[in-house]
mmCIF file with all atom_site columns, C-alpha atoms and ligand atoms in Angstrom:
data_model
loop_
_atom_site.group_PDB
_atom_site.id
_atom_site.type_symbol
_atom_site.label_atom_id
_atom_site.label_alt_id
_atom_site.label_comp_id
_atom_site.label_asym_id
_atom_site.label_entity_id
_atom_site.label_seq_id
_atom_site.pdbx_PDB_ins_code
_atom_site.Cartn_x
_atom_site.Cartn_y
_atom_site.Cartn_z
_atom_site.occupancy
_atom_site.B_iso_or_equiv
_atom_site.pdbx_formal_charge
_atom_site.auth_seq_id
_atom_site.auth_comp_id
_atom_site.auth_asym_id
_atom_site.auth_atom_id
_atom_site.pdbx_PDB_model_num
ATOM   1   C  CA  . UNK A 1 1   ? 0.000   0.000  0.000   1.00 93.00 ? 1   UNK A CA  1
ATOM   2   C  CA  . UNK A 1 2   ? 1.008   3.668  -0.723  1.00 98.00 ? 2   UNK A CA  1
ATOM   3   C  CA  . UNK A 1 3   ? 1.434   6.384  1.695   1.00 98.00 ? 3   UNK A CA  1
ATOM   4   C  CA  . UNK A 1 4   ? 0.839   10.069 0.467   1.00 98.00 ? 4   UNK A CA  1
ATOM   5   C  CA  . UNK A 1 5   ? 0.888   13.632 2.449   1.00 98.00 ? 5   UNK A CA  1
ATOM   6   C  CA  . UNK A 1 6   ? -1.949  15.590 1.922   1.00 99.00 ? 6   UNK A CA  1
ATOM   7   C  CA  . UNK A 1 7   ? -2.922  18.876 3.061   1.00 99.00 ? 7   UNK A CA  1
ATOM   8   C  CA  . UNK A 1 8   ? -6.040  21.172 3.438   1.00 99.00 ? 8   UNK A CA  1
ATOM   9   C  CA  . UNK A 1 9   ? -4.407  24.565 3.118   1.00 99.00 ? 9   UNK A CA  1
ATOM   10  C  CA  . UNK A 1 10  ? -5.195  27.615 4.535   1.00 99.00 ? 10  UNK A CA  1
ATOM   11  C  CA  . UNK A 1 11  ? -7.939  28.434 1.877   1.00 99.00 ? 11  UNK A CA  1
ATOM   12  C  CA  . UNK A 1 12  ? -9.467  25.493 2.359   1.00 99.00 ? 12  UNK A CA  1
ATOM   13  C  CA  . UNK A 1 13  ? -9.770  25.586 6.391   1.00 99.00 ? 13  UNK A CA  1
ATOM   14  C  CA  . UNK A 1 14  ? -11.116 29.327 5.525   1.00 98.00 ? 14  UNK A CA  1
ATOM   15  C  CA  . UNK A 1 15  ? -13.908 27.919 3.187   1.00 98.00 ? 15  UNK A CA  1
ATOM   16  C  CA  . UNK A 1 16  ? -15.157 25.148 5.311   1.00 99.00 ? 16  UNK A CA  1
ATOM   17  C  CA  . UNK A 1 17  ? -14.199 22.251 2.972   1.00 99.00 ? 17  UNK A CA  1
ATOM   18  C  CA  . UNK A 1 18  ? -12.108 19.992 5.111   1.00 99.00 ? 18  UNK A CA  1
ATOM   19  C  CA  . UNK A 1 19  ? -14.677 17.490 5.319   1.00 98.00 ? 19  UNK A CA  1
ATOM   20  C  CA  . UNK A 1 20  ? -15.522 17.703 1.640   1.00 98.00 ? 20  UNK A CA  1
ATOM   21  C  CA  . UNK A 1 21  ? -11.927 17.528 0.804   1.00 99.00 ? 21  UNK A CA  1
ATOM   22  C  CA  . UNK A 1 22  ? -11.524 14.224 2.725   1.00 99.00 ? 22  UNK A CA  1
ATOM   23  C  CA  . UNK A 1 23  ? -15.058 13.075 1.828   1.00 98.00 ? 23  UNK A CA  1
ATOM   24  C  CA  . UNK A 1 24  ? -14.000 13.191 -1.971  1.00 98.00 ? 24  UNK A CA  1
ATOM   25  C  CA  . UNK A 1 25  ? -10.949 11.088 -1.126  1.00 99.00 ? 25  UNK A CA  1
ATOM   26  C  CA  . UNK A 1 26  ? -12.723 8.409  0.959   1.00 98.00 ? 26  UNK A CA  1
ATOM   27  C  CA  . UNK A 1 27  ? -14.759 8.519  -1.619  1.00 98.00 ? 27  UNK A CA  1
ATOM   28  C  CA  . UNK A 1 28  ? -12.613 6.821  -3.819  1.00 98.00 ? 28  UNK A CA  1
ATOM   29  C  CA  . UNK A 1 29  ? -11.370 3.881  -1.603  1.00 98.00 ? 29  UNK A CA  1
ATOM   30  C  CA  . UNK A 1 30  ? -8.288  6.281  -0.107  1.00 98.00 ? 30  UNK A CA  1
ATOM   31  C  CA  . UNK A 1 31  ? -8.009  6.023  3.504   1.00 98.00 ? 31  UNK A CA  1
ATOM   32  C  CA  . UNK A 1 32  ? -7.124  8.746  6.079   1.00 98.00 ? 32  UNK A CA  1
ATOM   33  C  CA  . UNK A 1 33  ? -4.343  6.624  8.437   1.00 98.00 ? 33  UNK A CA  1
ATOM   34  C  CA  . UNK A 1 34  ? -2.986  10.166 9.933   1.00 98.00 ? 34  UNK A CA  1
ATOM   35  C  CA  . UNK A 1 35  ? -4.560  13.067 10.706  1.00 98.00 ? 35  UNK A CA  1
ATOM   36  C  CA  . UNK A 1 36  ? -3.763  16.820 12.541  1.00 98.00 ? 36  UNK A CA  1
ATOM   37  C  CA  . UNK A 1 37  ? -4.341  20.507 13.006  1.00 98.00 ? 37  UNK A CA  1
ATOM   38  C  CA  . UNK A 1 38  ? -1.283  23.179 12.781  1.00 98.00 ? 38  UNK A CA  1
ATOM   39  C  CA  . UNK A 1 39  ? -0.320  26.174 11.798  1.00 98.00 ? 39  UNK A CA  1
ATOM   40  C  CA  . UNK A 1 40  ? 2.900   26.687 10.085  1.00 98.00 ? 40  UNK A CA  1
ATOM   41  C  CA  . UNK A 1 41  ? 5.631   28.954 11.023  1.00 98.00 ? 41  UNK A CA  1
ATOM   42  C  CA  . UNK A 1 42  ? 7.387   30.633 8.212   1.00 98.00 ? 42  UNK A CA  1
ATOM   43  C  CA  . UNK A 1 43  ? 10.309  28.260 8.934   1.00 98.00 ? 43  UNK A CA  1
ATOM   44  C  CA  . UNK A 1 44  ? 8.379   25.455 9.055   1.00 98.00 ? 44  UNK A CA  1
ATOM   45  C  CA  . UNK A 1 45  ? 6.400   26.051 5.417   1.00 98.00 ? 45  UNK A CA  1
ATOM   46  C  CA  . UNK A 1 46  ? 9.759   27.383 3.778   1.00 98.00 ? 46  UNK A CA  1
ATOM   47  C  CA  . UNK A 1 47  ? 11.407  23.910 5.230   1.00 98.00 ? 47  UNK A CA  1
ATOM   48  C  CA  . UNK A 1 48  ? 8.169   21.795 3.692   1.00 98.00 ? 48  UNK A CA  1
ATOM   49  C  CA  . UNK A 1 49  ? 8.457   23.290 0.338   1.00 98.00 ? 49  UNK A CA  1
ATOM   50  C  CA  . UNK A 1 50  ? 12.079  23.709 -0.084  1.00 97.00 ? 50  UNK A CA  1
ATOM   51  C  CA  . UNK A 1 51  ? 12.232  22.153 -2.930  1.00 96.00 ? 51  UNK A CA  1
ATOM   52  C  CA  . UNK A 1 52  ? 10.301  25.398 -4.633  1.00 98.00 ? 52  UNK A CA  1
ATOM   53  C  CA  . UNK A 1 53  ? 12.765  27.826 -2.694  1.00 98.00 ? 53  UNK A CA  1
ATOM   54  C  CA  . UNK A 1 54  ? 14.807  29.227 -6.278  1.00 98.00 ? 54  UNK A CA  1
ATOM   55  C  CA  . UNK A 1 55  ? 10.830  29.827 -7.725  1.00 98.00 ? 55  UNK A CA  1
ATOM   56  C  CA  . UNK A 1 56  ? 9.668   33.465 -7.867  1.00 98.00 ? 56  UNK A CA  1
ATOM   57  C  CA  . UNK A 1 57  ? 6.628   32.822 -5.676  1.00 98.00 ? 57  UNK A CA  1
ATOM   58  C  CA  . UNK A 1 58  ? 8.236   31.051 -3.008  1.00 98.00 ? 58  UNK A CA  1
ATOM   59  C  CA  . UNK A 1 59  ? 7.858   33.850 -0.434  1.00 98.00 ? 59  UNK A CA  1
ATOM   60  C  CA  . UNK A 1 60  ? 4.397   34.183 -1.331  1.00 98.00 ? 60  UNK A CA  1
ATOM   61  C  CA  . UNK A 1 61  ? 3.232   30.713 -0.994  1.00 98.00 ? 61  UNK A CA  1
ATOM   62  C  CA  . UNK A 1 62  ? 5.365   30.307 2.370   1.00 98.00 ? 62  UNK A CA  1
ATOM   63  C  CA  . UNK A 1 63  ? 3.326   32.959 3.653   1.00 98.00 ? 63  UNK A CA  1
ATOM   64  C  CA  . UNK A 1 64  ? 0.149   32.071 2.666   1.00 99.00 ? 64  UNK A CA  1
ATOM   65  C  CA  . UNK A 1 65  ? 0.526   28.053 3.914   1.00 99.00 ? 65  UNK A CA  1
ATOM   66  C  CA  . UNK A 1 66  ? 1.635   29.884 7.199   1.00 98.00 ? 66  UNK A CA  1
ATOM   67  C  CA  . UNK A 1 67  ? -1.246  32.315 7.163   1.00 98.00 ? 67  UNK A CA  1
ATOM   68  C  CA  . UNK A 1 68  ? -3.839  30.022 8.913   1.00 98.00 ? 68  UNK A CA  1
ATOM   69  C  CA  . UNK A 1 69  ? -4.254  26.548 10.245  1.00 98.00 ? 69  UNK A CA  1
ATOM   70  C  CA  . UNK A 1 70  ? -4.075  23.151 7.634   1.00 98.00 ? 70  UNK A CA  1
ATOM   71  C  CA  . UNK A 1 71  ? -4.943  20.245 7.843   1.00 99.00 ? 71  UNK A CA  1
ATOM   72  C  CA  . UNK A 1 72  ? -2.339  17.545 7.379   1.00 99.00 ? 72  UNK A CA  1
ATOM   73  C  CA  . UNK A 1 73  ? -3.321  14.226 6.489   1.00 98.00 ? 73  UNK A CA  1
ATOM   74  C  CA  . UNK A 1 74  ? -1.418  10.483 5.673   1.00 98.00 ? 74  UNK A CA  1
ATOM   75  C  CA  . UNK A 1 75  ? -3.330  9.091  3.129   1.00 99.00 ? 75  UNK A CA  1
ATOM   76  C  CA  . UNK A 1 76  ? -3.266  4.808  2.010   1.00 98.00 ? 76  UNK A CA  1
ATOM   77  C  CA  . UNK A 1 77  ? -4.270  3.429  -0.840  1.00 98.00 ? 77  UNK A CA  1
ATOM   78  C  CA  . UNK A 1 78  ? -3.097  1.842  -3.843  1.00 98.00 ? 78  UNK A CA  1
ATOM   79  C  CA  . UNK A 1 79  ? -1.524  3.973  -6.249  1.00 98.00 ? 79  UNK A CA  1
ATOM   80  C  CA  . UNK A 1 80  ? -2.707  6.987  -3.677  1.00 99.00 ? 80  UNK A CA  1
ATOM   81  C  CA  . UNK A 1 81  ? -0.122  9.253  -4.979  1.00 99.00 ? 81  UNK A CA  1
ATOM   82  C  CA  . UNK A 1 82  ? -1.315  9.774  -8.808  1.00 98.00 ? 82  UNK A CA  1
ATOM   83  C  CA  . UNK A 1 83  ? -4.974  8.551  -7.724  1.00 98.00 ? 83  UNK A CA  1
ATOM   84  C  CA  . UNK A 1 84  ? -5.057  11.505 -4.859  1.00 99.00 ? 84  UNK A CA  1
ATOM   85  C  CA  . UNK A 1 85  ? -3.174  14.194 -7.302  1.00 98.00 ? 85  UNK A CA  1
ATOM   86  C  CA  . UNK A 1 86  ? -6.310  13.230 -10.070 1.00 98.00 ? 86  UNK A CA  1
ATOM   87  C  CA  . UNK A 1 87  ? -8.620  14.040 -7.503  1.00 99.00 ? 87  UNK A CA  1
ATOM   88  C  CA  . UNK A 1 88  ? -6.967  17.383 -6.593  1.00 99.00 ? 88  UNK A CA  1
ATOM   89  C  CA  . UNK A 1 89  ? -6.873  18.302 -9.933  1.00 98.00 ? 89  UNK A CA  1
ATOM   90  C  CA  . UNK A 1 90  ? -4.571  21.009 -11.665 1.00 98.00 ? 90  UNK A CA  1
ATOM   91  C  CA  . UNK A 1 91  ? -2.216  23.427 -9.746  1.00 98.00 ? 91  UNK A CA  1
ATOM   92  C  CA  . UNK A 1 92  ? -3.793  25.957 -11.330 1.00 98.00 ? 92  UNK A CA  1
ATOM   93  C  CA  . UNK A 1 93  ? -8.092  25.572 -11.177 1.00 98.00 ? 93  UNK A CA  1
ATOM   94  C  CA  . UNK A 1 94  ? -8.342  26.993 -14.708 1.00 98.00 ? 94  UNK A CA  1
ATOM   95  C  CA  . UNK A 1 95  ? -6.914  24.163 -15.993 1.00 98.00 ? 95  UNK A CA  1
ATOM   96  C  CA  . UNK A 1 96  ? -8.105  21.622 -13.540 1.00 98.00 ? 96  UNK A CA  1
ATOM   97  C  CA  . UNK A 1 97  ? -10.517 19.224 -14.851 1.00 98.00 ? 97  UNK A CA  1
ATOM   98  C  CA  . UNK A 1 98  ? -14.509 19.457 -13.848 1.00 98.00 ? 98  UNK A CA  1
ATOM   99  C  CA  . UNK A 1 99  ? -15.156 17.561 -10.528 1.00 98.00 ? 99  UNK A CA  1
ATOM   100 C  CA  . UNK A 1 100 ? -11.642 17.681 -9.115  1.00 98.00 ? 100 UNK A CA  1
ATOM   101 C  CA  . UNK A 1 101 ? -10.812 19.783 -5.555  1.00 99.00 ? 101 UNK A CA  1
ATOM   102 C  CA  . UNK A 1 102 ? -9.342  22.568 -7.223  1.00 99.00 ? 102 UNK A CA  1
ATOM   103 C  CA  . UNK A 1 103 ? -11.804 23.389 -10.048 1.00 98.00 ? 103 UNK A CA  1
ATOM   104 C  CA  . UNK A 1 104 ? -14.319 23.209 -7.633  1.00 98.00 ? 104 UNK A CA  1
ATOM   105 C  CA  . UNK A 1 105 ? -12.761 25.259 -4.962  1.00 98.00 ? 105 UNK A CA  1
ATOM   106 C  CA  . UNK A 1 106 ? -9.321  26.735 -5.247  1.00 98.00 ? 106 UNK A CA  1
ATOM   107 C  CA  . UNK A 1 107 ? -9.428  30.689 -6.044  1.00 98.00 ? 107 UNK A CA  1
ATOM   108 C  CA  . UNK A 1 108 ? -6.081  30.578 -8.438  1.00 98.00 ? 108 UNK A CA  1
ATOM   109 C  CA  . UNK A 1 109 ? -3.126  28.990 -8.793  1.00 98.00 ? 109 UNK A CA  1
ATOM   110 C  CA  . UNK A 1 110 ? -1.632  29.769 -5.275  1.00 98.00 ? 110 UNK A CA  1
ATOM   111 C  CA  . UNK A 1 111 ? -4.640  29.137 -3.459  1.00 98.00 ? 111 UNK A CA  1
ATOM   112 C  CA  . UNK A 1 112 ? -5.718  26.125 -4.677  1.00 98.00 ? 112 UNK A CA  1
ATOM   113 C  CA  . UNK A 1 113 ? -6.999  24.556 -1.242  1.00 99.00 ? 113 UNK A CA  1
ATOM   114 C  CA  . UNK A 1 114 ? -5.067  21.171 -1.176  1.00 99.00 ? 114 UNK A CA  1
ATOM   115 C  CA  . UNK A 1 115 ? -1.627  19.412 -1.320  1.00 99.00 ? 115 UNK A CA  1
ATOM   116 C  CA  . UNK A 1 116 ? -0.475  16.233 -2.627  1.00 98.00 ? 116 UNK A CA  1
ATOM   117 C  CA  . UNK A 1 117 ? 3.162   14.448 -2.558  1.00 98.00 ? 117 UNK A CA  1
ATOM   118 C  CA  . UNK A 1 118 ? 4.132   13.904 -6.369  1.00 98.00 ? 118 UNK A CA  1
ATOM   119 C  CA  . UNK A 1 119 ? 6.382   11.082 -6.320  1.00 98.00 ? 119 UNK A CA  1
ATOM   120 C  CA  . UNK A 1 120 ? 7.014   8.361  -3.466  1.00 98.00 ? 120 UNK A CA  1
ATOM   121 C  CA  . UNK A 1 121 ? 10.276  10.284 -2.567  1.00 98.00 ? 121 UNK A CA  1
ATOM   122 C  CA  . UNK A 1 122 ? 7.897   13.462 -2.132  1.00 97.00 ? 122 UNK A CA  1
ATOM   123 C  CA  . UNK A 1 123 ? 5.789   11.671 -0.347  1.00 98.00 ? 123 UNK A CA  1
ATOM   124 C  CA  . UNK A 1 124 ? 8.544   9.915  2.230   1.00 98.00 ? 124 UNK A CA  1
ATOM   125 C  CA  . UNK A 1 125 ? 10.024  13.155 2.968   1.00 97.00 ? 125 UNK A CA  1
ATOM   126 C  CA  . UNK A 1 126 ? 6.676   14.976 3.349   1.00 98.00 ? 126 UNK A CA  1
ATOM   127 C  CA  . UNK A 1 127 ? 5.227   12.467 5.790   1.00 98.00 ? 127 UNK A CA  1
ATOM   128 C  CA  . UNK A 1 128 ? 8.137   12.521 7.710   1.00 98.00 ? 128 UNK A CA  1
ATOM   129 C  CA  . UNK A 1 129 ? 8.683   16.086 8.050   1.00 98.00 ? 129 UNK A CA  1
ATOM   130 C  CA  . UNK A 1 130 ? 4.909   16.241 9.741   1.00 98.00 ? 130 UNK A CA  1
ATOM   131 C  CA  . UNK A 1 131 ? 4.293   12.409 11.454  1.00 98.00 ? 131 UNK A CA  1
ATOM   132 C  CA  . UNK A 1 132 ? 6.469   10.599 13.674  1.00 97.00 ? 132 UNK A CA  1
ATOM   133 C  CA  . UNK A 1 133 ? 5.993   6.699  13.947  1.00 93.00 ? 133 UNK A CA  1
ATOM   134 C  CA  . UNK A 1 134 ? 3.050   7.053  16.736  1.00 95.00 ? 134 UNK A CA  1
ATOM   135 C  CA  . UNK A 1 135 ? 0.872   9.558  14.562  1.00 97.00 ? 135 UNK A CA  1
ATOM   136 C  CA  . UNK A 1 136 ? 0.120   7.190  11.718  1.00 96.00 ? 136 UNK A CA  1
ATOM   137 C  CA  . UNK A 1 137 ? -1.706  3.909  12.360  1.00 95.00 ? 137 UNK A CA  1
HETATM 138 P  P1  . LIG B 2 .   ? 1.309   21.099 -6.939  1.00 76.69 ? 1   LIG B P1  1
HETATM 139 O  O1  . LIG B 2 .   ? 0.816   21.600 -5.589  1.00 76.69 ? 1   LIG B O1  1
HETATM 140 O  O2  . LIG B 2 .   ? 0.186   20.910 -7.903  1.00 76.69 ? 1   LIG B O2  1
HETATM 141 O  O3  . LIG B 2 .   ? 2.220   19.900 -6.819  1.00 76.69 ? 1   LIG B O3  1
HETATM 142 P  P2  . LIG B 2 .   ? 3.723   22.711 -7.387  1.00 76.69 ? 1   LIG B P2  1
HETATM 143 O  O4  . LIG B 2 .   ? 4.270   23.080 -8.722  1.00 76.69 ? 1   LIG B O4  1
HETATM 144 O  O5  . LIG B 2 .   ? 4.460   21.667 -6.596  1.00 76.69 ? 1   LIG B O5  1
HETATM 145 O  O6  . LIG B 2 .   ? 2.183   22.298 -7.575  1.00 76.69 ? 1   LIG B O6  1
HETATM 146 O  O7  . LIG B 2 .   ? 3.665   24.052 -6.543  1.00 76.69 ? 1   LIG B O7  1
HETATM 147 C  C1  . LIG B 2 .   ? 3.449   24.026 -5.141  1.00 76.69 ? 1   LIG B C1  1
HETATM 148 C  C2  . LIG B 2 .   ? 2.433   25.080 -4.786  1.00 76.69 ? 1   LIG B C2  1
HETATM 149 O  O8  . LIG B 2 .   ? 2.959   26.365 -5.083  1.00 76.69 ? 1   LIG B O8  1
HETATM 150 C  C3  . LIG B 2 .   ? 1.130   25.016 -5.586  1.00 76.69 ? 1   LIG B C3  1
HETATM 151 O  O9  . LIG B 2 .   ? 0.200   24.078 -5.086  1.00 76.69 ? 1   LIG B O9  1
HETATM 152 C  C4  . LIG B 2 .   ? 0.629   26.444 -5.456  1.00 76.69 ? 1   LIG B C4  1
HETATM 153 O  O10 . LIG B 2 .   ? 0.027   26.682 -4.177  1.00 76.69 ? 1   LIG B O10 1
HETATM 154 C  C5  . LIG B 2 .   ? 1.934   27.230 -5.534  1.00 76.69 ? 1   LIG B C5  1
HETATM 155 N  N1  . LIG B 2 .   ? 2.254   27.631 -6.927  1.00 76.69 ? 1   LIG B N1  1
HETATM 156 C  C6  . LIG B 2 .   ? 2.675   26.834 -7.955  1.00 76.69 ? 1   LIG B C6  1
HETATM 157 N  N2  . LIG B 2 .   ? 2.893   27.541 -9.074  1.00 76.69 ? 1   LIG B N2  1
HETATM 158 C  C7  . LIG B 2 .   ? 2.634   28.828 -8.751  1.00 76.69 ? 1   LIG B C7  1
HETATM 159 C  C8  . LIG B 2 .   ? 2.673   30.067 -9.490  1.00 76.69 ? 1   LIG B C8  1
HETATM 160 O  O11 . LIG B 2 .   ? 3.019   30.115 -10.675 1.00 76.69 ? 1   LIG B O11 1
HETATM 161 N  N3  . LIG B 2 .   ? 2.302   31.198 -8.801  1.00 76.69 ? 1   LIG B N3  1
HETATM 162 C  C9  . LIG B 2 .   ? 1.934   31.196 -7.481  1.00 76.69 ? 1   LIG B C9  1
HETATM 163 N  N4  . LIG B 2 .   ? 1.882   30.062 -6.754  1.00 76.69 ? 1   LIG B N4  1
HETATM 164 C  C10 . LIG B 2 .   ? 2.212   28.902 -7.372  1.00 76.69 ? 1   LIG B C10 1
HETATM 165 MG MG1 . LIG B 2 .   ? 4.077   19.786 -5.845  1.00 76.69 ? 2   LIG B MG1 1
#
């Protein structure tokens, strides 16, 4: 089974869709197996999305995922990593297919109300740097 990290960003903790968000994902046979509540320091969102730090909006989406609580979830599943990205939809919602989180939801490309790791090294990291062993079942 593969693990994936997903996040309700601040956006979508502002709009009330946490539920929907995971809703859409059970949904499709994806299980939550981790689940909590934080907000992000600066630190703490530039050190999650280091991997975007030479991109021109880097400062802007550290401050925004460290404007307001998320939601950061460890999801299972088979194939969860592409399967929970299709779901998401798009980075940007104009381009996101009908039905998926982000053409539903998301305002524009920045705020586009979820996360999901890209590749299972993504994904290793990114559950790491939120869950220790005892905060996954
Ligand atoms: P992803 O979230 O679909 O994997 P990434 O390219 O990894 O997209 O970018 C990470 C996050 O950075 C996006 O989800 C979005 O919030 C933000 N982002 C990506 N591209 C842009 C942009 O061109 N302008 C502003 N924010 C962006
Ligand atoms: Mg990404």
């Amino acid at each position: 089974m593969e693990k994936t990290l997903s996040i309700v960003k601040p956006d979508g903790v502002e709009k009330n869709v946490i539920g929907e968000v995971i809703r859409r994902f059970e949904s499709k046979d994806i299980k939550v197996v981790g689940i909590k509540m934080v907000k992000l320091s600066k630190e703490q969102a530039e050190g999650f999305y280091a991997v975007h730090k030479e991109r021109p909006f880097f400062g802007s989406l550290t401050d925004f995922m460290s404007s307001g609580p998320c939601v950061l979830m460890v999801l299972e599943g088979e194939n969860v990593i592409p399967r929970a990205r299709k779901i998401m939809g798009a980075t940007n919602p104009e381009e996101a297919d009908n039905g998926t989180i982000r053409k539903d939801f998301a305002s524009d490309i920045e705020h586009n109300i979820v996360h999901g790791s890209d590749s299972p090294e993504s994904a290793d990291y990114e559950i790491n740097y939120f869950f220790n062993q005892l905060e996954t079942v």
